[in-house]
Amino acid sequence: MAIQNSVLTNPSSFVALRTLNGINRSLDTTQNRVSTGLKVAGALDDASNFAISQGIRAELKAIDAVTQGLNNAKGIGNVAIAGVTGISNLLADIRGKLTELANEGITTTQRNILQADFNELVSQAANFIANSAFNGVNLIESGAATVNTLSNLAGGLLTLTSQSAVNTQVGSLAGVTLGTATNAQSVIANNFSNLESVVNTALGSLGAEVRALNLQTAFLEEIRDATDEGLGNIVDADLARESARLTSLQVQQQLSTQTLGIANQRPQTLLGLFG
């Protein structure tokens, strides 16, 4: 038979204390969830889900790194397109000057003026090339290398192709002789036509490649959002539910504290037996 009246052992107090400790532990857990917004903030909360969430967080970091690389590549490609577009816009003026120079009826003075204009236009094209660098990379300068960019976590690559032929052809045009109408006609048929073809090819290639970078970046953004949402489903706390639980536990804590106080007063009643 259990001893109910003892100053040494108070079973009611033990029960009340265990209940209060359990409520305090639950209250601590709920308060942590409310303060962090996470139901799985560490391995002690849920070891398996925490391990899974850490892996997902690492994947998100990797996606961010890939996206950053794609954005850098887009910058390189867009600046190169701007440079080639500038040269393309000059082609009409260059062709006009060459056509005038191909006219045998102009005077020597007029030819010199037209040739000076032509040289200035070609010089401007060279300036476009020199200024088409992004983050130290220039796709249309002499000796430019093709840029390969990581496009996904599986190691796929997207390429920005070197367009150094643009610089080669601009340089070729800069060195032509335009002393006679025949020279000018030859330049139109050869040097100018080659430059025009190279510029058009570069615009088409760069445009397609940058468009691919844009599409891949948009796709990765969608993947990241979906992954982030999946992570939230694993670790995020339902704050509305936790708020209601916090209020309930606070009331339980108060009641349990009062119950423990009552249980601790029980041995005092034994003093009445010796009065």
C-alpha positions as CSV (number, residue, x, y, z in Angstrom):
1,M,0.0,0.0,0.0
2,A,1.4,3.4,-1.0
3,I,2.1,5.8,1.8
4,Q,-0.1,8.9,1.3
5,N,0.8,10.7,4.4
6,S,4.5,11.4,4.7
7,V,6.7,14.4,5.1
8,L,9.5,12.6,3.2
9,T,7.6,11.4,0.1
10,N,5.0,13.4,-1.7
11,P,3.6,11.5,-4.8
12,S,1.2,14.3,-5.7
13,S,4.1,16.8,-5.9
14,F,6.0,14.4,-8.1
15,V,3.1,14.1,-10.6
16,A,2.5,17.9,-10.6
17,L,6.2,18.5,-11.1
18,R,6.4,16.1,-14.0
19,T,3.4,17.7,-15.6
20,L,4.9,21.2,-15.2
21,N,8.2,20.1,-16.7
22,G,6.4,18.6,-19.7
23,I,4.4,21.7,-20.2
24,N,7.6,23.9,-19.9
25,R,9.4,21.7,-22.5
26,S,6.4,22.1,-24.9
27,L,6.3,25.8,-24.2
28,D,10.0,26.2,-25.0
29,T,9.5,24.3,-28.3
30,T,6.6,26.5,-29.3
31,Q,8.4,29.7,-28.3
32,N,11.4,28.7,-30.4
33,R,9.1,28.0,-33.4
34,V,7.4,31.4,-33.0
35,S,10.7,33.2,-32.6
36,T,12.5,31.5,-35.5
37,G,9.5,30.8,-37.8
38,L,10.8,27.2,-38.1
39,K,9.4,24.0,-36.8
40,V,12.8,22.3,-37.7
41,A,15.5,24.7,-36.6
42,G,18.1,22.0,-35.7
43,A,18.9,18.4,-35.6
44,L,17.3,18.1,-32.1
45,D,14.0,19.1,-33.5
46,D,13.8,16.5,-36.2
47,A,17.1,14.8,-37.2
48,S,16.0,13.3,-40.5
49,N,14.1,16.4,-41.8
50,F,16.9,18.7,-40.6
51,A,19.4,16.6,-42.6
52,I,17.1,16.8,-45.7
53,S,16.6,20.5,-45.3
54,Q,20.4,21.1,-45.1
55,G,20.8,19.3,-48.4
56,I,18.1,21.4,-50.0
57,R,19.7,24.6,-48.7
58,A,23.0,23.5,-50.3
59,E,21.2,22.9,-53.5
60,L,19.6,26.4,-53.4
61,K,23.1,27.9,-52.9
62,A,24.3,26.0,-55.9
63,I,21.4,27.2,-58.0
64,D,22.2,30.8,-57.0
65,A,25.8,30.3,-58.0
66,V,24.8,28.9,-61.4
67,T,22.4,31.8,-61.9
68,Q,25.1,34.3,-61.0
69,G,27.3,32.7,-63.7
70,L,24.6,32.9,-66.3
71,N,23.9,36.6,-65.4
72,N,27.6,37.3,-65.9
73,A,27.6,35.6,-69.2
74,K,24.5,37.5,-70.3
75,G,26.4,40.7,-69.5
76,I,29.3,39.6,-71.7
77,G,26.9,38.7,-74.5
78,N,24.8,41.8,-74.3
79,V,27.8,44.1,-74.4
80,A,29.2,42.2,-77.4
81,I,25.8,42.5,-79.2
82,A,25.8,46.3,-78.4
83,G,29.3,46.6,-80.0
84,V,28.4,44.6,-83.1
85,T,25.1,46.4,-83.5
86,G,27.0,49.7,-83.4
87,I,29.3,48.5,-86.2
88,S,26.2,47.2,-88.1
89,N,24.7,50.7,-87.8
90,L,27.9,52.2,-89.3
91,L,27.8,49.9,-92.3
92,A,25.3,52.0,-94.2
93,D,27.5,55.1,-93.8
94,I,30.6,53.2,-94.7
95,R,29.0,51.7,-97.8
96,G,27.8,55.2,-98.8
97,K,31.3,56.6,-98.6
98,L,32.7,53.7,-100.6
99,T,30.1,54.1,-103.2
100,E,31.0,57.8,-103.6
101,L,34.6,56.9,-103.8
102,A,33.8,54.4,-106.5
103,N,32.7,57.3,-108.7
104,E,35.3,58.3,-111.2
105,G,33.9,61.8,-111.6
106,I,35.0,63.2,-108.2
107,T,38.0,65.4,-107.8
108,T,41.1,64.6,-105.9
109,T,40.1,67.0,-103.2
110,Q,36.7,65.4,-102.9
111,R,38.3,62.0,-102.8
112,N,40.5,63.0,-100.0
113,I,37.6,64.4,-98.0
114,L,35.6,61.2,-98.6
115,Q,38.5,59.0,-97.6
116,A,39.0,61.0,-94.4
117,D,35.3,60.4,-93.6
118,F,35.7,56.8,-94.4
119,N,38.7,56.4,-92.2
120,E,36.8,58.1,-89.3
121,L,33.9,55.7,-89.7
122,V,36.2,52.7,-89.6
123,S,38.1,54.2,-86.6
124,Q,34.7,54.5,-84.8
125,A,34.0,50.8,-85.6
126,A,37.3,49.9,-84.0
127,N,36.4,52.0,-80.9
128,F,33.2,50.0,-80.6
129,I,35.2,46.8,-80.6
130,A,37.6,48.1,-78.0
131,N,34.8,49.2,-75.7
132,S,32.7,46.0,-75.9
133,A,34.2,44.4,-72.8
134,F,32.2,43.2,-69.7
135,N,34.0,42.1,-66.6
136,G,37.2,41.9,-68.5
137,V,35.9,39.8,-71.4
138,N,35.5,41.0,-74.9
139,L,34.0,38.5,-77.4
140,I,34.7,40.6,-80.5
141,E,38.3,41.7,-80.0
142,S,41.3,40.0,-81.6
143,G,42.1,36.6,-80.0
144,A,38.8,36.5,-78.1
145,A,38.0,33.1,-76.6
146,T,34.7,31.3,-76.5
147,V,33.0,31.5,-73.1
148,N,31.4,28.4,-71.6
149,T,29.0,28.9,-68.7
150,L,27.6,26.3,-66.3
151,S,23.8,26.2,-67.0
152,N,22.5,23.7,-64.4
153,L,23.5,21.5,-61.4
154,A,24.1,18.5,-63.7
155,G,27.1,20.2,-65.3
156,G,25.4,21.4,-68.6
157,L,27.0,24.2,-70.4
158,L,25.9,27.2,-72.5
159,T,28.3,28.8,-74.9
160,L,29.0,32.4,-76.1
161,T,31.0,31.9,-79.3
162,S,34.0,34.1,-80.0
163,Q,33.3,36.7,-82.7
164,S,36.9,37.9,-83.2
165,A,36.4,37.8,-87.0
166,V,34.5,41.1,-86.6
167,N,37.8,42.7,-85.4
168,T,39.7,41.0,-88.2
169,Q,37.4,42.3,-90.9
170,V,37.3,45.9,-89.4
171,G,41.1,45.8,-89.4
172,S,41.2,44.6,-93.0
173,L,38.9,47.5,-94.0
174,A,41.1,50.0,-92.2
175,G,44.1,49.1,-94.3
176,V,42.5,49.4,-97.8
177,T,43.7,51.7,-100.5
178,L,41.1,54.1,-101.9
179,G,43.2,56.2,-104.3
180,T,41.0,55.3,-107.4
181,A,37.5,54.4,-108.2
182,T,38.6,50.9,-109.1
183,N,40.2,50.5,-105.6
184,A,36.9,51.5,-104.0
185,Q,34.9,49.1,-106.2
186,S,37.2,46.3,-105.2
187,V,36.9,47.2,-101.5
188,I,33.1,47.1,-101.8
189,A,33.1,43.7,-103.5
190,N,35.6,42.1,-101.1
191,N,36.5,43.8,-97.8
192,F,33.2,45.5,-97.2
193,S,31.1,42.4,-98.2
194,N,33.2,40.3,-95.9
195,L,32.7,42.6,-92.9
196,E,29.0,42.9,-93.6
197,S,28.7,39.1,-93.7
198,V,30.7,38.6,-90.5
199,V,28.7,41.3,-88.6
200,N,25.4,39.7,-89.6
201,T,26.6,36.3,-88.6
202,A,27.8,37.6,-85.3
203,L,24.5,39.3,-84.5
204,G,22.6,36.2,-85.3
205,S,24.9,33.9,-83.3
206,L,25.2,36.2,-80.2
207,G,21.4,37.0,-80.3
208,A,20.5,33.3,-80.2
209,E,23.1,32.5,-77.5
210,V,22.0,35.3,-75.2
211,R,18.4,34.3,-75.7
212,A,19.3,30.8,-74.6
213,L,21.0,32.3,-71.4
214,N,17.8,34.3,-70.7
215,L,15.6,31.3,-71.0
216,Q,17.8,29.2,-68.8
217,T,18.0,31.9,-66.1
218,A,14.2,32.2,-66.1
219,F,13.9,28.4,-65.8
220,L,16.4,28.3,-62.9
221,E,14.3,31.0,-61.1
222,E,11.3,28.8,-61.4
223,I,13.2,25.8,-60.1
224,R,14.6,27.8,-57.2
225,D,11.2,29.1,-56.2
226,A,9.7,25.5,-56.3
227,T,12.7,24.2,-54.3
228,D,12.4,27.0,-51.8
229,E,8.7,26.2,-51.4
230,G,9.5,22.6,-50.9
231,L,12.0,23.5,-48.2
232,G,9.4,25.6,-46.5
233,N,7.0,22.7,-46.4
234,I,9.6,20.7,-44.5
235,V,10.9,23.3,-42.0
236,D,8.5,26.3,-41.7
237,A,6.3,26.6,-38.7
238,D,2.5,27.2,-39.0
239,L,2.6,30.5,-37.0
240,A,-1.2,30.7,-36.6
241,R,-1.3,27.2,-35.1
242,E,1.8,27.8,-33.0
243,S,0.4,31.1,-31.7
244,A,-2.8,29.3,-30.5
245,R,-0.7,26.6,-29.0
246,L,1.5,29.1,-27.2
247,T,-1.5,30.7,-25.5
248,S,-2.8,27.3,-24.5
249,L,0.5,26.2,-23.0
250,Q,0.9,29.5,-21.1
251,V,-2.5,28.8,-19.4
252,Q,-1.5,25.2,-18.7
253,Q,1.7,26.4,-17.2
254,Q,-0.1,28.7,-14.8
255,L,-2.5,26.0,-13.8
256,S,0.3,23.4,-13.4
257,T,2.3,25.9,-11.2
258,Q,-0.7,26.4,-9.0
259,T,-1.3,22.6,-8.8
260,L,2.3,22.1,-7.8
261,G,2.0,24.7,-5.1
262,I,-1.1,22.9,-3.7
263,A,0.7,19.5,-3.8
264,N,3.7,21.0,-2.0
265,Q,1.4,22.2,0.8
266,R,0.2,18.7,1.5
267,P,2.8,17.7,4.1
268,Q,1.9,20.9,6.0
269,T,-1.5,19.4,6.8
270,L,0.2,16.6,8.8
271,L,1.2,19.2,11.4
272,G,-2.5,19.3,12.4
273,L,-2.2,15.7,13.5
274,F,0.2,16.7,16.3
275,G,-1.6,19.7,17.5
